[in-house]
mmCIF file of C-alpha atoms in Angstrom:
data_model
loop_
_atom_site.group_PDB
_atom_site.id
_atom_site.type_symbol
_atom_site.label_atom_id
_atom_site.label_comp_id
_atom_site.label_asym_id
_atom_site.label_seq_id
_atom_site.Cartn_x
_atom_site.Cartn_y
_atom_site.Cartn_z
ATOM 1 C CA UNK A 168 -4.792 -73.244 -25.788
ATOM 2 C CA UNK A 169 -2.670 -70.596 -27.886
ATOM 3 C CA UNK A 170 -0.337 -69.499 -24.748
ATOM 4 C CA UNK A 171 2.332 -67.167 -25.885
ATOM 5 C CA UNK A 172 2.558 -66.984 -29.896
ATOM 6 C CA UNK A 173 5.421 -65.164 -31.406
ATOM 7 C CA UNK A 174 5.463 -63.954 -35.278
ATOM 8 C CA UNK A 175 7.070 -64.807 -36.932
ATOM 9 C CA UNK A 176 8.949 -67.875 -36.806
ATOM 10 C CA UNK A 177 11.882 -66.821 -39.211
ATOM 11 C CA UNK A 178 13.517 -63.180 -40.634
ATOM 12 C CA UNK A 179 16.325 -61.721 -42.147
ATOM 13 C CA UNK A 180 16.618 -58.297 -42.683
ATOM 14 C CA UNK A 181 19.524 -56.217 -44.382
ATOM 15 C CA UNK A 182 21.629 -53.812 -41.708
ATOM 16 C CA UNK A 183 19.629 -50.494 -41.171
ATOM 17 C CA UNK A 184 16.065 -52.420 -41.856
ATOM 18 C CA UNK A 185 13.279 -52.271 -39.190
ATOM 19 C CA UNK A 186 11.051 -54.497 -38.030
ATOM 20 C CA UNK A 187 8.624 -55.539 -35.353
ATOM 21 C CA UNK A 188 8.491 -58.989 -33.482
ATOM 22 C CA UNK A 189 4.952 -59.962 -32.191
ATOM 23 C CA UNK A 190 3.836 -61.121 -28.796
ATOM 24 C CA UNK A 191 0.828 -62.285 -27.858
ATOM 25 C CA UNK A 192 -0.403 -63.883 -24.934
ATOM 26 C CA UNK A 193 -4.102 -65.131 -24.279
ATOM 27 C CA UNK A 194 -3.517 -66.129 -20.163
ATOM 28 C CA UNK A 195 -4.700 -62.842 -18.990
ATOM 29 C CA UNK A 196 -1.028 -62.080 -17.655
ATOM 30 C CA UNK A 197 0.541 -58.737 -16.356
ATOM 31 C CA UNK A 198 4.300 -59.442 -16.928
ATOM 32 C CA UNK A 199 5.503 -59.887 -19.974
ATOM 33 C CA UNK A 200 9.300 -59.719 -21.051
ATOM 34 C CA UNK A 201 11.496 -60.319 -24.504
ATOM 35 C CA UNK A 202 14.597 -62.396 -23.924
ATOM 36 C CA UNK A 203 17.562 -62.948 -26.930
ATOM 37 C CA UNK A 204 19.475 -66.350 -26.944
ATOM 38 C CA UNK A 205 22.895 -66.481 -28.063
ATOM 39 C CA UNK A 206 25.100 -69.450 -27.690
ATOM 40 C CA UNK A 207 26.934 -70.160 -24.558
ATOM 41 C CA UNK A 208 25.476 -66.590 -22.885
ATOM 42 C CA UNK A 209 22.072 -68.119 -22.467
ATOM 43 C CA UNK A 210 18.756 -65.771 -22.309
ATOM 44 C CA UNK A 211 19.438 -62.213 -21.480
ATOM 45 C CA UNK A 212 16.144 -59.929 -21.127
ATOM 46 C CA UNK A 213 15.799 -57.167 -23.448
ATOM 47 C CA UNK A 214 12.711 -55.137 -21.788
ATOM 48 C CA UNK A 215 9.700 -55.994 -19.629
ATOM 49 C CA UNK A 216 6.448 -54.855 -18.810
ATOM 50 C CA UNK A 217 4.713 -55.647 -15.493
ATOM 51 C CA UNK A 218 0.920 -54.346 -16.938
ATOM 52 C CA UNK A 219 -0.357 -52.012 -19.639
ATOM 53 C CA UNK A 220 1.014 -48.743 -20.160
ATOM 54 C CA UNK A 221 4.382 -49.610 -18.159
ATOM 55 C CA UNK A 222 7.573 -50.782 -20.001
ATOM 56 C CA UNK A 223 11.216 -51.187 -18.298
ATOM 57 C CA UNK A 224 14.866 -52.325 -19.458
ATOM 58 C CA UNK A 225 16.532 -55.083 -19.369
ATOM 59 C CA UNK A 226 19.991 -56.573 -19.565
ATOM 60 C CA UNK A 227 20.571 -55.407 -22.839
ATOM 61 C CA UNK A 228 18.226 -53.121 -23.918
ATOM 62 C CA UNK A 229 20.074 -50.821 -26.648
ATOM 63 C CA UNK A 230 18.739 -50.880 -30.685
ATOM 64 C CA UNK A 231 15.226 -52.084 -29.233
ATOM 65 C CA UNK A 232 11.972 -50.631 -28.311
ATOM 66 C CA UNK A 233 8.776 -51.867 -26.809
ATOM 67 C CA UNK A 234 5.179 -50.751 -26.169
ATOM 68 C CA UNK A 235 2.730 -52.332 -24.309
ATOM 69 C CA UNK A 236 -0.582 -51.037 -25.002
ATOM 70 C CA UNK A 237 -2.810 -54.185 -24.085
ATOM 71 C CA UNK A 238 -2.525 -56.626 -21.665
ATOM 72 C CA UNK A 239 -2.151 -59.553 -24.787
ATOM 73 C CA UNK A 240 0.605 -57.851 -26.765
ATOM 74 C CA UNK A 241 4.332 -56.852 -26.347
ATOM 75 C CA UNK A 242 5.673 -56.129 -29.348
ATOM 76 C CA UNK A 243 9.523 -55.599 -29.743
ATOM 77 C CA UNK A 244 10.889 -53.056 -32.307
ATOM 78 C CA UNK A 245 13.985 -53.212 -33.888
ATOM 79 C CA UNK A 246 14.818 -49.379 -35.510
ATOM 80 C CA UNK A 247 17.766 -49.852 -37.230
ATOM 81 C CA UNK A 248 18.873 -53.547 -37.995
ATOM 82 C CA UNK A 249 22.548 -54.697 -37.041
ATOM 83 C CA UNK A 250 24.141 -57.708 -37.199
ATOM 84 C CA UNK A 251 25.063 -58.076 -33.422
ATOM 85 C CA UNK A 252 21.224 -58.349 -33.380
ATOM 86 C CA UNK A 253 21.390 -61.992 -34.678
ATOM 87 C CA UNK A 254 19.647 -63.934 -32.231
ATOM 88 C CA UNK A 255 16.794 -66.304 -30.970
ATOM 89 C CA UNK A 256 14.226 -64.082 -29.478
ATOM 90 C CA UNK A 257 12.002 -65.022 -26.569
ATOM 91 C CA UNK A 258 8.742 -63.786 -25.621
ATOM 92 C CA UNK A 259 7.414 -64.773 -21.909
ATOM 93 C CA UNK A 260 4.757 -63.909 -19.943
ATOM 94 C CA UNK A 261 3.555 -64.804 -16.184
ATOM 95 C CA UNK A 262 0.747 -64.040 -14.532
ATOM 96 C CA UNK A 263 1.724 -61.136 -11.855
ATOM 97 C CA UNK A 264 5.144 -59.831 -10.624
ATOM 98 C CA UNK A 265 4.235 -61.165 -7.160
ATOM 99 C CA UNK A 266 5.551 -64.522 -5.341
ATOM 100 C CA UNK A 267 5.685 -68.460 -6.626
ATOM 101 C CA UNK A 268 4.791 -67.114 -10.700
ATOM 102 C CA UNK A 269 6.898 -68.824 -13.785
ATOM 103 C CA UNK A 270 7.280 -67.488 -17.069
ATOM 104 C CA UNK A 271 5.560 -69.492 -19.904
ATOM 105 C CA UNK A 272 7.490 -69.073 -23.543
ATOM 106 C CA UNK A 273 6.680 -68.638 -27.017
ATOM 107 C CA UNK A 274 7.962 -70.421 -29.751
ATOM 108 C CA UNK A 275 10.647 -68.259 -30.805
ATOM 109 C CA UNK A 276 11.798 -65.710 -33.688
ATOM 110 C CA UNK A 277 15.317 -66.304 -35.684
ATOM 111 C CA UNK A 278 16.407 -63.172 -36.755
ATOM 112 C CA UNK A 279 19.633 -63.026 -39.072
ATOM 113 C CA UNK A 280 20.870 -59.387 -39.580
ATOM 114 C CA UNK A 281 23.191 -59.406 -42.907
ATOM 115 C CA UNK B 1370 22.575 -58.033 -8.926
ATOM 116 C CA UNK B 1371 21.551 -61.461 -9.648
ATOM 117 C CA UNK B 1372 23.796 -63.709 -11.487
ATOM 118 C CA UNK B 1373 23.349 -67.862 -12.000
ATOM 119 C CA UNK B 1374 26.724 -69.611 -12.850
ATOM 120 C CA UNK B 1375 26.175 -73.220 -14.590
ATOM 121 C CA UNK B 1376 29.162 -75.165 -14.601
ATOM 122 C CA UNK B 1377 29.368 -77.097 -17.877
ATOM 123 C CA UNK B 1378 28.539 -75.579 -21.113
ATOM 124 C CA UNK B 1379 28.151 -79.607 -22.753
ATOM 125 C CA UNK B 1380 28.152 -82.681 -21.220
ATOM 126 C CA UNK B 1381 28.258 -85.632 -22.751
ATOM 127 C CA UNK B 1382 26.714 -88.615 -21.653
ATOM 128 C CA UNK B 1383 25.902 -92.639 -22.820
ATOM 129 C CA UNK B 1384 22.070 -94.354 -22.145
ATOM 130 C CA UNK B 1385 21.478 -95.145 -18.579
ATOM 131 C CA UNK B 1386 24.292 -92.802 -16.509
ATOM 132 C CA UNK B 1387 23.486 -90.639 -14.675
ATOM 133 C CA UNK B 1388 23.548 -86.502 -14.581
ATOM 134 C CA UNK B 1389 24.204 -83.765 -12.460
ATOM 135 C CA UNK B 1390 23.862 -80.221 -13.720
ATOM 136 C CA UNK B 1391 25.456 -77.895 -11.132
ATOM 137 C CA UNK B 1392 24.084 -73.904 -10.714
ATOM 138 C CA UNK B 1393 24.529 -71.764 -8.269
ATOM 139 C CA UNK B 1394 23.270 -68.221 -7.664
ATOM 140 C CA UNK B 1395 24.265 -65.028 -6.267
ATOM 141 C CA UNK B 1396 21.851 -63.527 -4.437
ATOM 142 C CA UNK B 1397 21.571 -64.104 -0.713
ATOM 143 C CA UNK B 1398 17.450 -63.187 -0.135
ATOM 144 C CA UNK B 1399 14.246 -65.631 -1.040
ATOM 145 C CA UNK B 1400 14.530 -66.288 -4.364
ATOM 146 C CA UNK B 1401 12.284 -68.336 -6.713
ATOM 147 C CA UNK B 1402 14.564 -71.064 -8.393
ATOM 148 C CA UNK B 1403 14.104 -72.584 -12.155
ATOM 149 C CA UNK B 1404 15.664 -75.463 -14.229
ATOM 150 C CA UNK B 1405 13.640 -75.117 -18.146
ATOM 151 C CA UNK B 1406 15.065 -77.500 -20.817
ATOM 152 C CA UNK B 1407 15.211 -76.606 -24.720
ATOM 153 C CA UNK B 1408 15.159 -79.613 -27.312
ATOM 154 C CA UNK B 1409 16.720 -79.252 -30.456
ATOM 155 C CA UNK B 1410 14.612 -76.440 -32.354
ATOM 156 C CA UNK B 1411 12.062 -75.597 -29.683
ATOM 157 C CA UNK B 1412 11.159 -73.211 -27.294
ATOM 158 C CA UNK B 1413 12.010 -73.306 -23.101
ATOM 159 C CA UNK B 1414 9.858 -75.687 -21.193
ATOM 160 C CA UNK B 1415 9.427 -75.748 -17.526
ATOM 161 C CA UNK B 1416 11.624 -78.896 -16.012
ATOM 162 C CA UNK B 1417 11.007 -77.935 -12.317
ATOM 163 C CA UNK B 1418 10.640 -74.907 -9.976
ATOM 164 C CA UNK B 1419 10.997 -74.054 -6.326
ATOM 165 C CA UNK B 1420 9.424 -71.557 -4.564
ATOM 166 C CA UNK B 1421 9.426 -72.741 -0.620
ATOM 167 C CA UNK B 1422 9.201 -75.850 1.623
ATOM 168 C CA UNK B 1423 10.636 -79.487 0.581
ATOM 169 C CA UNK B 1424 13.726 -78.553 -1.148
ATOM 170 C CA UNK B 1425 14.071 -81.572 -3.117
ATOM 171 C CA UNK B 1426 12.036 -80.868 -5.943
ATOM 172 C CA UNK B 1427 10.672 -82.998 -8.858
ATOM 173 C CA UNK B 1428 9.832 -82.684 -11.891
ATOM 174 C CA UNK B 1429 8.781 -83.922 -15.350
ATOM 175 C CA UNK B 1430 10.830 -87.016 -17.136
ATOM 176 C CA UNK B 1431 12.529 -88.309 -13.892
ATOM 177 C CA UNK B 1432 14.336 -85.176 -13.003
ATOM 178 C CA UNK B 1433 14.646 -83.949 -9.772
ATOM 179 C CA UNK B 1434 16.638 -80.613 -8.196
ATOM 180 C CA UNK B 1435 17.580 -79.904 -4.830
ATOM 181 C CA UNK B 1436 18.016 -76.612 -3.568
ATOM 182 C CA UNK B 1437 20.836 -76.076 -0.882
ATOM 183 C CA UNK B 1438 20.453 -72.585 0.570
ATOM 184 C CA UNK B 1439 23.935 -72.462 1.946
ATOM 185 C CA UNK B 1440 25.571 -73.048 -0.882
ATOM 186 C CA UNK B 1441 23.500 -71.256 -3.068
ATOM 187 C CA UNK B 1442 22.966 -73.941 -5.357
ATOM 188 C CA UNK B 1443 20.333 -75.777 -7.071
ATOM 189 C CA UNK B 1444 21.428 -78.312 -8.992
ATOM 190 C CA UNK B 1445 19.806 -81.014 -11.434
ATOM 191 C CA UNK B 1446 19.626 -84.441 -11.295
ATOM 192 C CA UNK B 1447 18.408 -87.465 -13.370
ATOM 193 C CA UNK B 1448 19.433 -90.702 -12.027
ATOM 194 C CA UNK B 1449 19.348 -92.610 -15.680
ATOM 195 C CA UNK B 1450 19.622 -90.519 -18.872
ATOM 196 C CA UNK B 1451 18.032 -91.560 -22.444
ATOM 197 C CA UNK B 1452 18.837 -90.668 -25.668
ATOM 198 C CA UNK B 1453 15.794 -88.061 -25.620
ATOM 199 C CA UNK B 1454 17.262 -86.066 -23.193
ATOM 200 C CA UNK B 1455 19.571 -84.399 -25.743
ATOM 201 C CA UNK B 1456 18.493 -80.925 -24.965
ATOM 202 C CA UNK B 1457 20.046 -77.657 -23.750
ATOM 203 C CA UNK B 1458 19.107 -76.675 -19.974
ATOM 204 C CA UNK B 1459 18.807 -73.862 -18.367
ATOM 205 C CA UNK B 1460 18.683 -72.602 -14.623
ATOM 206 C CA UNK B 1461 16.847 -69.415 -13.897
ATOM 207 C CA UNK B 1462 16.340 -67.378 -10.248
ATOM 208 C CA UNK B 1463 14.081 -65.237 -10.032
ATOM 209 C CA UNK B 1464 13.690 -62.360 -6.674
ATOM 210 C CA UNK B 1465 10.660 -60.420 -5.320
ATOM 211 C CA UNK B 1466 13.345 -57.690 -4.479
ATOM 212 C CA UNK B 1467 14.100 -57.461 -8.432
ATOM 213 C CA UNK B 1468 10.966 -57.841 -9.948
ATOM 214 C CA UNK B 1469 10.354 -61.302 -10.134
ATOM 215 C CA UNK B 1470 12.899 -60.966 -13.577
ATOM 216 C CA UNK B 1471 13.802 -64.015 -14.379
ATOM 217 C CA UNK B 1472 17.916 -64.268 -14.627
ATOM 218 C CA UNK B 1473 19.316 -67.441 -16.566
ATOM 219 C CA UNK B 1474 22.770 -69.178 -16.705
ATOM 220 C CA UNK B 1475 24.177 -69.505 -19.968
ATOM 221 C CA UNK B 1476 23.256 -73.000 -20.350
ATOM 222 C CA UNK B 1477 24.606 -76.702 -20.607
ATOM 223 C CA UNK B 1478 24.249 -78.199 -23.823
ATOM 224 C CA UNK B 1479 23.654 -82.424 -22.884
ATOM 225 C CA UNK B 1480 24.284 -85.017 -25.671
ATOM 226 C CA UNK B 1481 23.209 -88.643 -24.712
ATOM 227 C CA UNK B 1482 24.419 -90.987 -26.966
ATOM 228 C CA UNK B 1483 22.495 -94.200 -27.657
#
């Protein structure tokens, strides 16, 4: 009963490092989407994908980049590292983009940008 | 474009009184409405959704929403708080006409003290 599992659980990278944030999901679900939390401005959504091979943007999508290759994984790329990018980031998935679907989480990645 | 106002950013509370979280949203169509709850150092978990019919809604640990379509508003209620409700909660609406993306309010932070 894995759900959504996000690697990994920690990071801190020096400004101008890369790095790649791992989603996985095992429910067999088209939409999948990447979410940051900062304090008092809730979750805003990064990018989404509503099925293999099809990635959009979200809210704020700028100094990220996603794939989607298979249905399980959504991986989120960060190029070039900056501190603004210090955040709690959310993977979620739901089963389609239609009617009455809710987004199950993962655990969540703290990234510190110094 | 969607936006969901919450109305207090913390609340505090003692054992036993009771809470209302307000949230309203801006969109006038059908839209699919959300309250998730985040305990210290964890991921979002599902509280309650509604999707159509009864507009009272229930949900896990007591809670209960009720979702007032002229006032664009869905807010939370619990009629008798405990100490383990310490938590940050968050409303979400979701629309067919954008997606299904899931758009959250920035959060209110509860402390119940014992």
């Amino acid at each position: 009963n894995a759900g959504v599992t996000q690697t990994p659980k920690f990071q801190v990278l020096k400004t101008g490092q890369s790095m790649t944030l791992q989603c996985a999901q095992d429910m067999n679900h088209e939409y999948m989407s990447w979410y940051r939390q900062d304090p008092g401005m809730g979750l805003r959504l990064i990018h989404y994908s509503v099925g293999a091979g099809i990635t959009d943007q979200g809210e704020v999508p700028n100094g990220y980049n996603v794939s989607r290759s298979t249905t399980e994984d959504f991986p989120l790329r960060l190029l070039s590292a900056a501190p603004s990018q210090t955040s709690v980031y959310f993977c979620a998935s739901s089963p389609t983009t239609g009617k009455n679907t809710e987004a199950f989480f993962g655990q969540g990645t703290r990234l510190t940008v110094v | 474009a969607q936006s969901v106002s919450q109305h207090n950013h913390h609340v505090i509370l003692s054992e036993a009184a009771s809470l209302e979280l307000g949230c309203n949203y801006s969109y006038g169509g059908t839209v699919n409405l959300f309250w998730y709850v985040q305990y210290p150092g964890q991921h979002l978990q599902l509280l309650l959704k509604y999707f159509s019919g009864d507009p009272l809604v229930k949900g896990i640990k007591g809670f209960e929403a009720e979702f007032i379509k002229s006032k664009f508003s869905f807010n939370l209620r619990k009629p008798s708080v405990q100490w383990s409700d310490t938590a940050e909660y968050f409303c979400a609406v979701s629309a067919m006409e954008y997606g299904n993306k899931l758009v959250f309010g920035a959060g209110t932070i509860l402390r119940v003290k014992s």
